[in-house]
mmCIF file of C-alpha atoms and ligand atoms in Angstrom:
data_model
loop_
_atom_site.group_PDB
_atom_site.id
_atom_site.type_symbol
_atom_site.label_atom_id
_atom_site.label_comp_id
_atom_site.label_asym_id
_atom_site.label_seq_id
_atom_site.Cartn_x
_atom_site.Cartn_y
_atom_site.Cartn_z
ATOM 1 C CA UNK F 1 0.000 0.000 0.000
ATOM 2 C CA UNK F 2 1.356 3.675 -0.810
ATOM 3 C CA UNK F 3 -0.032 7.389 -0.699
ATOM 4 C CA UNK F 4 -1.023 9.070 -4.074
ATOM 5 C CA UNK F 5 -1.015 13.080 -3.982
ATOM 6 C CA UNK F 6 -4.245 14.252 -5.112
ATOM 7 C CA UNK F 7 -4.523 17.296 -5.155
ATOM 8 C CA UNK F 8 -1.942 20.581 -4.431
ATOM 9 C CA UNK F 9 -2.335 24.614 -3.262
ATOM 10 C CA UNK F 10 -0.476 27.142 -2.522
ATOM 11 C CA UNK F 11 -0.659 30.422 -1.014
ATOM 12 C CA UNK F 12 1.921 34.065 -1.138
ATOM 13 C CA UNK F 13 1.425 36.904 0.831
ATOM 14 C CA UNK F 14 0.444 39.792 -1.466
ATOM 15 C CA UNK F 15 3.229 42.062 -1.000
ATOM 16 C CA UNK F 16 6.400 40.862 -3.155
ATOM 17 C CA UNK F 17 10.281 42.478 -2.032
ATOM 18 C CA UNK F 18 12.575 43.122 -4.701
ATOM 19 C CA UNK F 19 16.558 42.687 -4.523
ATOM 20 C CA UNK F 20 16.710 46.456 -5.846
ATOM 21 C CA UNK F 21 14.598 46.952 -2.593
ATOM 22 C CA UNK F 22 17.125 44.971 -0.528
ATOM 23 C CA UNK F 23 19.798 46.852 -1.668
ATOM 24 C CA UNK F 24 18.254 50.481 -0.321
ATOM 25 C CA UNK F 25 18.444 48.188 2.887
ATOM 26 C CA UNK F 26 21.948 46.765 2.819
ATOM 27 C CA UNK F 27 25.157 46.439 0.763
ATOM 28 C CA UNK F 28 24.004 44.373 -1.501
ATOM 29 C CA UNK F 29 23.011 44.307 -5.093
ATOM 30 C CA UNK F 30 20.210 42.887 -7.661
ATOM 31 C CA UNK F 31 23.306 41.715 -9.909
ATOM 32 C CA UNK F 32 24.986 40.085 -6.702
ATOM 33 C CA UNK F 33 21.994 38.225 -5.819
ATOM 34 C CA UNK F 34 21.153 37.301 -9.251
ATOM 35 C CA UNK F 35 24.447 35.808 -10.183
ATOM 36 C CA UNK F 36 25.577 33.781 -6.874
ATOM 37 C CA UNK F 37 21.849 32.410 -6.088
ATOM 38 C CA UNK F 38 19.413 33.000 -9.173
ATOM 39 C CA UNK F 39 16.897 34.908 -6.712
ATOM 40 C CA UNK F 40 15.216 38.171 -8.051
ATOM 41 C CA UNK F 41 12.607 39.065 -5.400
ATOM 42 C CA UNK F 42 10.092 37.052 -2.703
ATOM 43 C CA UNK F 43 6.958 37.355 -1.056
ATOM 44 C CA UNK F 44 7.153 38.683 2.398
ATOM 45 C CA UNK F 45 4.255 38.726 5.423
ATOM 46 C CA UNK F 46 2.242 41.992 6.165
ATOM 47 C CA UNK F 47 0.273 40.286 8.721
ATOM 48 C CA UNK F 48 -0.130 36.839 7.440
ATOM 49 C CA UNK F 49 0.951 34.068 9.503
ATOM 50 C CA UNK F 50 2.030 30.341 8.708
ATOM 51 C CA UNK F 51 -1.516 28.857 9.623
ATOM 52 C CA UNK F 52 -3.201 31.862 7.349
ATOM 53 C CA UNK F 53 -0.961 30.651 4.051
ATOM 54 C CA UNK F 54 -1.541 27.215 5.245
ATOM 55 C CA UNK F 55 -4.764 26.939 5.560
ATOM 56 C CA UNK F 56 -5.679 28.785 2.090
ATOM 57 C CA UNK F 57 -3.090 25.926 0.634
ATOM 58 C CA UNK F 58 -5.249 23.047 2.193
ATOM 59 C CA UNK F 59 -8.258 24.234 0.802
ATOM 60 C CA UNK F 60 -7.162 25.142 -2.713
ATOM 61 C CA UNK F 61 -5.335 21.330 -2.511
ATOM 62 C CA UNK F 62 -8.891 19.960 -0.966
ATOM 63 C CA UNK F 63 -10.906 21.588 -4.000
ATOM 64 C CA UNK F 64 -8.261 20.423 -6.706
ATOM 65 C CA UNK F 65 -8.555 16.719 -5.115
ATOM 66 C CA UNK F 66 -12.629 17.140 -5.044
ATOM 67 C CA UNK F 67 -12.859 16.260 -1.047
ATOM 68 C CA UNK F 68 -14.127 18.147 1.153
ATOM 69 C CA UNK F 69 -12.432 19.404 4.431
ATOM 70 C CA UNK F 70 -14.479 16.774 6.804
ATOM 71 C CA UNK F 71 -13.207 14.102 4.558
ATOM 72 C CA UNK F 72 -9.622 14.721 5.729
ATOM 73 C CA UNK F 73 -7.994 12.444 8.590
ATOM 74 C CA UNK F 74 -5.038 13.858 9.281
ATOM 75 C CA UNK F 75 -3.210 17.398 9.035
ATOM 76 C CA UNK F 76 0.379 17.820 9.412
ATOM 77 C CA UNK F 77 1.968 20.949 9.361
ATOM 78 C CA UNK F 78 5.602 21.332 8.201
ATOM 79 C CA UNK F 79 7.001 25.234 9.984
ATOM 80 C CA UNK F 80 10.364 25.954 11.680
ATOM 81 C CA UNK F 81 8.175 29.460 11.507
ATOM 82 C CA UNK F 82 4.859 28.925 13.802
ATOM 83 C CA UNK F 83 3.424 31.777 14.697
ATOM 84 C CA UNK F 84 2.419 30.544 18.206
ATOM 85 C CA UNK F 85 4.080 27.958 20.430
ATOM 86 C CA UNK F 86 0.979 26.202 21.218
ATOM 87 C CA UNK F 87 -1.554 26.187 19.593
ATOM 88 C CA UNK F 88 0.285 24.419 16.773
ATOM 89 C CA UNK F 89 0.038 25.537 13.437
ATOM 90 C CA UNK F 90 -1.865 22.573 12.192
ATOM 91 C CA UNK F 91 -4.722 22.940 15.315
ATOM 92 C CA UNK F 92 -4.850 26.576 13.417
ATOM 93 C CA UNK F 93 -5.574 25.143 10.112
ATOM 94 C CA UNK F 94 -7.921 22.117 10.983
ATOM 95 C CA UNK F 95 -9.573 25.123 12.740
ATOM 96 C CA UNK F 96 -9.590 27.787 9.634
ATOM 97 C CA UNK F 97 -11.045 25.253 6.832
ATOM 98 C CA UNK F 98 -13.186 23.035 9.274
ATOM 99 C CA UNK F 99 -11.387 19.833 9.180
ATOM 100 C CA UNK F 100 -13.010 18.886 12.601
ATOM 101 C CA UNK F 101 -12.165 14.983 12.007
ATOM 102 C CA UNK F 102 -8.962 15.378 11.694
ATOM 103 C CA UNK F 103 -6.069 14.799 13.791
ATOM 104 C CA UNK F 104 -3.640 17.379 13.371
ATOM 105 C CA UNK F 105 0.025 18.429 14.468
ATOM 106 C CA UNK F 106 2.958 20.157 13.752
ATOM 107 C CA UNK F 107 6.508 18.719 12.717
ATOM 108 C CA UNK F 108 9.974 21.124 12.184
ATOM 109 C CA UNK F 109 12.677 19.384 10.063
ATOM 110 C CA UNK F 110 13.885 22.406 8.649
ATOM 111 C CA UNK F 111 13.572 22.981 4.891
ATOM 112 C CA UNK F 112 13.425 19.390 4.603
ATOM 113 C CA UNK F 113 10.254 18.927 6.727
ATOM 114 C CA UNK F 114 7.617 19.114 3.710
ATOM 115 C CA UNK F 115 9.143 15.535 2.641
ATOM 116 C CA UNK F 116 9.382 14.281 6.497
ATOM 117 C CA UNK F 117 5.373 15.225 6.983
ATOM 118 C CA UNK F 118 4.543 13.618 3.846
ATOM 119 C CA UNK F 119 7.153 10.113 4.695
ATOM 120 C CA UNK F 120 4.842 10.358 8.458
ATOM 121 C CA UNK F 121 1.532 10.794 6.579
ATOM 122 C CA UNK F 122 3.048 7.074 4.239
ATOM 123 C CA UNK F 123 3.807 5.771 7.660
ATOM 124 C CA UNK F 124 0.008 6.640 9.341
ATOM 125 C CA UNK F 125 -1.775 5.179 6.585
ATOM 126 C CA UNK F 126 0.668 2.012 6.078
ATOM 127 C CA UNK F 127 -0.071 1.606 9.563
ATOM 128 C CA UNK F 128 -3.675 1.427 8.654
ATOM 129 C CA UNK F 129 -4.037 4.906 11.466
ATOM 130 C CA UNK F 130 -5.509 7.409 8.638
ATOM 131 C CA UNK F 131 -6.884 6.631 5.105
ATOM 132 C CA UNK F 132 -5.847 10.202 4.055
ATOM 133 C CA UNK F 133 -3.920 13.643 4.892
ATOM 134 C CA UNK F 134 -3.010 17.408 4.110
ATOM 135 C CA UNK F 135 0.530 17.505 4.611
ATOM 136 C CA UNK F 136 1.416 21.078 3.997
ATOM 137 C CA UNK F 137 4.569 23.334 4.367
ATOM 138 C CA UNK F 138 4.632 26.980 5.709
ATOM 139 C CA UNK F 139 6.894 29.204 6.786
ATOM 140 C CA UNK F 140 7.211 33.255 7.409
ATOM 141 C CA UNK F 141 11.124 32.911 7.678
ATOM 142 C CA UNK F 142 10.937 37.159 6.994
ATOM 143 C CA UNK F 143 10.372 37.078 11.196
ATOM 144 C CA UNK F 144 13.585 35.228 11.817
ATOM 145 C CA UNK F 145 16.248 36.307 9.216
ATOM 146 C CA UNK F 146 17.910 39.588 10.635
ATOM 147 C CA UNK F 147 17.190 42.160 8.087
ATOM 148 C CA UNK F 148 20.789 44.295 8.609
ATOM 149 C CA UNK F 149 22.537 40.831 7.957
ATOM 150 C CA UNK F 150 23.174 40.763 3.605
ATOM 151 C CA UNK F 151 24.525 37.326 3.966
ATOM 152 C CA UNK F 152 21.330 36.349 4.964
ATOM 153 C CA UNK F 153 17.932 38.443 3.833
ATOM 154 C CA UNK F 154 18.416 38.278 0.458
ATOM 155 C CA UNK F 155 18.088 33.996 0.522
ATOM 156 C CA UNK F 156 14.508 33.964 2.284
ATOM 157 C CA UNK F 157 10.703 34.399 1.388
ATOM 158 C CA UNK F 158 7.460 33.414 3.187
ATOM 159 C CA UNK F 159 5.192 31.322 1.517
ATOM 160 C CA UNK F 160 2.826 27.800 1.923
ATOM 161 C CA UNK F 161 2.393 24.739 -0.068
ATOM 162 C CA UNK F 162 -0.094 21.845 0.450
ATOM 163 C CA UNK F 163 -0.803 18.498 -0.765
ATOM 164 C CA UNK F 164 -3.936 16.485 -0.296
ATOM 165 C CA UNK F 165 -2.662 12.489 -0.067
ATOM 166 C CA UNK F 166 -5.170 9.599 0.099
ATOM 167 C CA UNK F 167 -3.952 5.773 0.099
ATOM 168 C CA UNK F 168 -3.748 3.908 -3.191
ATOM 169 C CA UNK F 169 -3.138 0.301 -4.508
ATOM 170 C CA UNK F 170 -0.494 0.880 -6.998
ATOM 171 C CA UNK F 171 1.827 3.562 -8.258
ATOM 172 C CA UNK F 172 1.439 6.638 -5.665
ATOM 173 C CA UNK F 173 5.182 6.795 -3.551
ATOM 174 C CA UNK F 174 7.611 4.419 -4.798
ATOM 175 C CA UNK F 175 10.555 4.910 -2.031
ATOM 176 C CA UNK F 176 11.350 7.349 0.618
ATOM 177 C CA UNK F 177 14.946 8.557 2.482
ATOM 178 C CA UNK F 178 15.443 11.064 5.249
ATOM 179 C CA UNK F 179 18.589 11.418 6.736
ATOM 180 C CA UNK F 180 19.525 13.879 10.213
ATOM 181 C CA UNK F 181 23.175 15.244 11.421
ATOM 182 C CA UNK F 182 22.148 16.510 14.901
ATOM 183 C CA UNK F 183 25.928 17.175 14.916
ATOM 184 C CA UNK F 184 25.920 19.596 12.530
ATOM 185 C CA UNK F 185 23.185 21.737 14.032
ATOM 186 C CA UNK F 186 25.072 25.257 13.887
ATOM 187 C CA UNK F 187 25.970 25.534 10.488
ATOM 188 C CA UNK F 188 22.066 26.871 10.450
ATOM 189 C CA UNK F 189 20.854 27.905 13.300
ATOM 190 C CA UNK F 190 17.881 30.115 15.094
ATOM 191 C CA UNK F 191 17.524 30.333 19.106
ATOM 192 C CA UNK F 192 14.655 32.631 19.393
ATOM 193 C CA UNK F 193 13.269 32.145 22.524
ATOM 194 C CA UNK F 194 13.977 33.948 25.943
ATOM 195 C CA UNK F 195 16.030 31.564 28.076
ATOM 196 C CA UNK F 196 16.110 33.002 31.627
ATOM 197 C CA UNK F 197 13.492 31.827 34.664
ATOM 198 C CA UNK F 198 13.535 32.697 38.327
ATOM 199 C CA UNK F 199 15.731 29.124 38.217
ATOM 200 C CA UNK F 200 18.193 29.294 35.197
ATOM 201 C CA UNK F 201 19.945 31.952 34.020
ATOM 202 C CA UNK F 202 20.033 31.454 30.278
ATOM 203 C CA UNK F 203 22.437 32.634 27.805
ATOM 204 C CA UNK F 204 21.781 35.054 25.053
ATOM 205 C CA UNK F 205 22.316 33.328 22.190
ATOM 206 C CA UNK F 206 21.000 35.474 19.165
ATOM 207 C CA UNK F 207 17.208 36.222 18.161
ATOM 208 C CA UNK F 208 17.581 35.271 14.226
ATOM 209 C CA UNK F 209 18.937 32.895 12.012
ATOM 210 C CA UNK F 210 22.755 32.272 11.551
ATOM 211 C CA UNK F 211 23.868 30.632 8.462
ATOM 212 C CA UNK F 212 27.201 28.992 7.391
ATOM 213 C CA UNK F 213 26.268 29.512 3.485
ATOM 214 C CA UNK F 214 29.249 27.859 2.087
ATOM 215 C CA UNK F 215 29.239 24.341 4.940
ATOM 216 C CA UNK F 216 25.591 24.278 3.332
ATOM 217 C CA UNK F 217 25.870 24.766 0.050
ATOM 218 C CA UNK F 218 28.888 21.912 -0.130
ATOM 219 C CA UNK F 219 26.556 19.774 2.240
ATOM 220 C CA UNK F 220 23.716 20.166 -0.265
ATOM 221 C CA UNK F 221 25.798 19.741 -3.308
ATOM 222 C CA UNK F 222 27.463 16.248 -1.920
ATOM 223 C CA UNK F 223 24.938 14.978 0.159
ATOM 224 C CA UNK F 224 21.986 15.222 -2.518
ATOM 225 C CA UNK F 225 22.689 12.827 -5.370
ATOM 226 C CA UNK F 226 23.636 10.179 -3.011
ATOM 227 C CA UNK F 227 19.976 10.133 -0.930
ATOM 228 C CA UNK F 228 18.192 10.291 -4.184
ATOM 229 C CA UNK F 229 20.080 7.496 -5.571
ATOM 230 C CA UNK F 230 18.953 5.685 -2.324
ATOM 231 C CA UNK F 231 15.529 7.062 -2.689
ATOM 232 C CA UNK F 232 15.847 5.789 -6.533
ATOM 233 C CA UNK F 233 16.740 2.265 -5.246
ATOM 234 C CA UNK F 234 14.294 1.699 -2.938
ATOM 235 C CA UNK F 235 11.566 2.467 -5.885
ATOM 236 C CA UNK F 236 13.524 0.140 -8.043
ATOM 237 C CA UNK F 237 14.429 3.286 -10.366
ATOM 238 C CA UNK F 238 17.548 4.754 -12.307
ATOM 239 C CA UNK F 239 17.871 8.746 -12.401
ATOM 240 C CA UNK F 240 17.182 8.050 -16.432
ATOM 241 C CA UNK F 241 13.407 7.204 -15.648
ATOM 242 C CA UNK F 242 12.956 10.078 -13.417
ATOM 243 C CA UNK F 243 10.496 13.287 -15.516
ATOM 244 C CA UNK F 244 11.569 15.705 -13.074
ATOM 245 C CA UNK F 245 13.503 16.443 -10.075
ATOM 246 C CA UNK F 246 11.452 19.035 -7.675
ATOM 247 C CA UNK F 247 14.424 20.407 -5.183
ATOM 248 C CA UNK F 248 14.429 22.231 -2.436
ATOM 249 C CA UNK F 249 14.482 25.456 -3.545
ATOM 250 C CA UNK F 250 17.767 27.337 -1.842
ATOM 251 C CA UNK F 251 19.840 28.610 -4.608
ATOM 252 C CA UNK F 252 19.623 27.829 -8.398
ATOM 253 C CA UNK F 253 23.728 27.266 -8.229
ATOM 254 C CA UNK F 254 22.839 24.421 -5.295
ATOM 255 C CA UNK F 255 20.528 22.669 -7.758
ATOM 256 C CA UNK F 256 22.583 22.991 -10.622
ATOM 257 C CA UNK F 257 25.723 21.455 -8.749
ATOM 258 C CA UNK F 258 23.332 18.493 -7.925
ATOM 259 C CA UNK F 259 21.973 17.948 -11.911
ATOM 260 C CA UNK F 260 25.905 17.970 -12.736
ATOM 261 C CA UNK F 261 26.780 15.698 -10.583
ATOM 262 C CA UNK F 262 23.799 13.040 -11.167
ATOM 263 C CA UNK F 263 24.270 13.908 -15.173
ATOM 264 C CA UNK F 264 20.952 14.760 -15.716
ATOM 265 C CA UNK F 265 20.163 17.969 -18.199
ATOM 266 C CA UNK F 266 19.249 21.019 -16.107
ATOM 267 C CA UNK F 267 16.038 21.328 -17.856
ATOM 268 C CA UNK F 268 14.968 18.283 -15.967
ATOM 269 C CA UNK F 269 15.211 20.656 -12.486
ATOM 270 C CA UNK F 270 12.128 22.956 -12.676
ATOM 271 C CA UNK F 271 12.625 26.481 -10.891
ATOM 272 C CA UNK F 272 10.587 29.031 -9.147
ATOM 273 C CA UNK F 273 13.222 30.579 -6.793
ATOM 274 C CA UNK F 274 13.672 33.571 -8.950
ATOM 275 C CA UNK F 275 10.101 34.966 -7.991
ATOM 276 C CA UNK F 276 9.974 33.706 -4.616
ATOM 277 C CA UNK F 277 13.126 32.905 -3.246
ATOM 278 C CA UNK F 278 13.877 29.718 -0.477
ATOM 279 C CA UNK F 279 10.695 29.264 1.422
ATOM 280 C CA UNK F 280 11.960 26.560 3.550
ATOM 281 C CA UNK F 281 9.621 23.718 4.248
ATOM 282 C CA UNK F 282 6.948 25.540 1.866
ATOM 283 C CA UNK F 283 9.164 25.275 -1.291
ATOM 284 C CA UNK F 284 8.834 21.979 -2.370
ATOM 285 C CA UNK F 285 5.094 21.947 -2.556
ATOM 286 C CA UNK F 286 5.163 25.442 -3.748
ATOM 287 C CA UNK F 287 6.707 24.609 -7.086
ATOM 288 C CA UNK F 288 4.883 20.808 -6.986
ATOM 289 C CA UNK F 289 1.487 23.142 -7.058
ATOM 290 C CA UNK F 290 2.758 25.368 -9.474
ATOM 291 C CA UNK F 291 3.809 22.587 -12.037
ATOM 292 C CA UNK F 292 0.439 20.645 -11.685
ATOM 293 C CA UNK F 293 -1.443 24.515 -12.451
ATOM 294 C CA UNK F 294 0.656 24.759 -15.497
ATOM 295 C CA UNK F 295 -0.608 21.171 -16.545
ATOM 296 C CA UNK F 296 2.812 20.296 -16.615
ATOM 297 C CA UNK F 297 2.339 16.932 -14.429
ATOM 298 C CA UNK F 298 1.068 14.429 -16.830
ATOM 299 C CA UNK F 299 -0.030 10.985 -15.001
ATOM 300 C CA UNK F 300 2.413 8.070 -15.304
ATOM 301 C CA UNK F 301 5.063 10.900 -14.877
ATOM 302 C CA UNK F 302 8.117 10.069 -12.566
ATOM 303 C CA UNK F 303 8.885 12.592 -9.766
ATOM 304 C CA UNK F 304 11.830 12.490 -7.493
ATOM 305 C CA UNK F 305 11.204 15.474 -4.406
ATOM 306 C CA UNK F 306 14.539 16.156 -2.712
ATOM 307 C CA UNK F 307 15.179 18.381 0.239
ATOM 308 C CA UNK F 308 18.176 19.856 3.396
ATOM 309 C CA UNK F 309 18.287 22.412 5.786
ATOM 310 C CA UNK F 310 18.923 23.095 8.873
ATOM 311 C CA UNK F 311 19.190 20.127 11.733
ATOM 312 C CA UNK F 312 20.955 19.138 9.289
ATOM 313 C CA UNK F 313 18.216 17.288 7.562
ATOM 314 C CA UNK F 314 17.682 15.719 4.480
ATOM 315 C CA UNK F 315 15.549 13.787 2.130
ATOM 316 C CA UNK F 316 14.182 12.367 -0.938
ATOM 317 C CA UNK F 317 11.359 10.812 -2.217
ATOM 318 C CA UNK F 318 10.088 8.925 -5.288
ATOM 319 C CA UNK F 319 6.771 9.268 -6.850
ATOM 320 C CA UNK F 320 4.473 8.213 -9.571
ATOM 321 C CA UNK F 321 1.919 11.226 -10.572
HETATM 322 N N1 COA Z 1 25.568 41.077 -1.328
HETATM 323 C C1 COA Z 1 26.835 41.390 -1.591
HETATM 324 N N2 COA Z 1 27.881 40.748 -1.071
HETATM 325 C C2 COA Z 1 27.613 39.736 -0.215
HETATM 326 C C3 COA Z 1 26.305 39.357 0.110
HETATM 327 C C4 COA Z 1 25.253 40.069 -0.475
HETATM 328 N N3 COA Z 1 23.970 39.801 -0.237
HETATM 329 N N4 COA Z 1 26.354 38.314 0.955
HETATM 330 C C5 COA Z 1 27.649 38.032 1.156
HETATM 331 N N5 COA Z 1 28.419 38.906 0.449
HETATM 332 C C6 COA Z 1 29.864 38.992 0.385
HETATM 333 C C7 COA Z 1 30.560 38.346 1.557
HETATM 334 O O1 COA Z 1 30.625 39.261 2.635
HETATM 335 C C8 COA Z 1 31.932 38.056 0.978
HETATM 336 O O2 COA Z 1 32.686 39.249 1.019
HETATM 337 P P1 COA Z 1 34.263 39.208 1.379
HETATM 338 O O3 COA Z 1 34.886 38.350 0.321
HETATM 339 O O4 COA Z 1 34.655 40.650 1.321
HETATM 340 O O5 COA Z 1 34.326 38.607 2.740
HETATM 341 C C9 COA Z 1 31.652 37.754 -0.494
HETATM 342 O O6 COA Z 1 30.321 38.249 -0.759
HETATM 343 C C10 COA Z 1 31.675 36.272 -0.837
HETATM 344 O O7 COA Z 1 30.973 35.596 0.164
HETATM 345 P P2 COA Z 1 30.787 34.039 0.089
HETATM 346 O O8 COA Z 1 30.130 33.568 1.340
HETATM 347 O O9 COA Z 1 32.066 33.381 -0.333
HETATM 348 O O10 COA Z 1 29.773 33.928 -1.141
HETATM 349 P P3 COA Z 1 29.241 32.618 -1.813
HETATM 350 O O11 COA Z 1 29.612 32.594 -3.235
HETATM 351 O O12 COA Z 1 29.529 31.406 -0.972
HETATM 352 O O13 COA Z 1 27.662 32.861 -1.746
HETATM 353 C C11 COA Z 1 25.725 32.280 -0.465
HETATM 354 C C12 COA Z 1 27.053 33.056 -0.495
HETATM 355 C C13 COA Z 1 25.077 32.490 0.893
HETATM 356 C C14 COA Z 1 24.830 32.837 -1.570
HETATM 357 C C15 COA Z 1 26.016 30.776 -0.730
HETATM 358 O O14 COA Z 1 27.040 30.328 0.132
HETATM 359 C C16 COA Z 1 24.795 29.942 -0.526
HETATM 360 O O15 COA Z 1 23.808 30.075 -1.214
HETATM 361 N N6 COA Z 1 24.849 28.995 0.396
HETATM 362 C C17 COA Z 1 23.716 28.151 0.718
HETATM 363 C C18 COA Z 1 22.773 28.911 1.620
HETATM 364 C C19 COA Z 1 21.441 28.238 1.739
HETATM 365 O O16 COA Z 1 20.926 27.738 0.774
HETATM 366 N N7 COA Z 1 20.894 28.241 2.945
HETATM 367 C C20 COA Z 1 19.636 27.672 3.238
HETATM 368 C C21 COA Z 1 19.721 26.206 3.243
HETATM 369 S S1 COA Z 1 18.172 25.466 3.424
#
């Protein structure tokens, strides 16, 4: 037994940031961004929130499946970005469309955590626990990326992506990898919280997100190929039957390092970060909701999603549309 996506959303917030824009903010430049990450502008939150994108995803993935929201079973809710410790993110959205069946939490791997939500949702419905799910990714990562930092700003964009999954017989998710490096949490890295009680004195450890970009990029560059060839394996696939790889979407040199080194043609790595820049766990989906719009997903067409970030995480998964 396997999970089939059927159906996808997505959601922006309305107000889009240009690099020129950027650059009255900090030394940088549109050419700068351009050539070392392929970004040109993103969306960034006025006032909406992760569960506000979210929830708009669900329901625009709900109506493109044809189910309605008391159908659904299950929400999980991919955010490093919540906009309230408790309650989570997915309680928010089960609460905004009126999925009152479902059972619904929140899970933070990072960019990667689209593809860990939707490996859990595989793993509740193999275990015969739900017969369907949203699995959606959201993040406002404009509330933790320090905005006088140019190494930083320019990478990041708020956004949410959804699918709507539902068991299946045949085809559906072929194979599925995740990998973590607890060991390697620094190298991206947000401590946001106040740490101090009457009985600890904390330490201040910075309010936004600190990035090694180059420990990443090389991460994402090596690390990549090798868990979709695993991913690939367990479906009982070669890279040559794959239609097209939907990456993580962190910098267009990342992606193209990865084609290079799997030697598959670039044009085979779909692209949306020029327009909306990384979006974290909301990427994947993002451009996934994007390409089934443009009636670019034909069925029978082989998908491989790949994602990293911070953790470090990673993973890959292998689908049949
Ligand atoms: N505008 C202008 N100059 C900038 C800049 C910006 N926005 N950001 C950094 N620079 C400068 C640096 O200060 C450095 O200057 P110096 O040589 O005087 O010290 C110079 O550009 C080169 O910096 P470097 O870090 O070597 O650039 P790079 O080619 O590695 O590109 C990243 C930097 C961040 C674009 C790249 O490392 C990257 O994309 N990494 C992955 C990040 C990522 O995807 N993170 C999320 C993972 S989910």
């Amino acid at each position: 037994m396997s999970i089939k996506i059927m159906g996808t959303g997505s959601a922006l917030p309305v107000r889009t940031v240009t690099n020129d824009e950027i650059a009255g903010m900090v030394d940088t430049s549109d050419q700068w961004v351009r050539e070392r990450t392929g970004i040109g502008s993103r969306h960034v939150s006025t006032g909406e929130t992760a569960a506000s994108l979210a929830a708009q995803a669900c329901s625009l993935a709900l109506k493109d499946a044809g189910r309605t929201a008391q159908e659904v079973e299950l929400i999980l809710a991919a955010t490093c970005t919540p906009e309230d410790v408790v309650p989570c993110t997915a309680c928010q959205i089960q609460d905004r469309i009126g999925a009152e069946n479902a059972v619904a939490f929140d899970l933070n791997a990072a960019c990667a955590g689209f593809l860990f939500a939707l490996h859990t949702a595989w793993a509740y419905v193999e275990a015969g626990i739900a017969a369907n799910a949203l699995v959606t990714g959201s993040e406002i990562l404009s509330k933790i990326v320090d905005w006088e930092d140019r190494g930083t700003c320019v990478l990041f964009g708020d956004g949410a992506g959804a699918v709507y999954v539902e068991k299946c017989g045949e085809g559906g998710i072929l194979g599925f990898v995740q990998h973590s490096d607890g060991s390697r949490g620094s190298v991206l890295s947000c401590v946001s919280r106040p740490t101090e009680t009457p009985f600890f004195r904390g330490q201040e450890s910075g309010r936004y997100l600190k990035m090694d970009g180059r420990e990443i990029f090389s991460f994402a560059v090596r690390q990549i190929p090798l868990t979709i060839g695993e991913a690939l394996d367990k479906g009982g696939l070669s890279v040559q039957d794959v239609d097209l790889f939907i990456l993580h979407q962190a910098n267009r040199r990342i992606i193209e390092g990865i084609a290079k080194r799997l030697s598959v043609d670039i044009s085979r790595f779909p692209m949306n970060l020029d327009r909306v820049g990384n979006t974290s766990s909301a990427s994947i989906p993002l451009l996934l909701d994007e390409l089934n719009r443009e009636g670019r997903l034909k069925k029978g067409m082989r998908l491989v999603l790949s994602g990293f970030g911070g953790g470090l995480t990673c993973g890959a998964c292998v689908l049949e549309w």
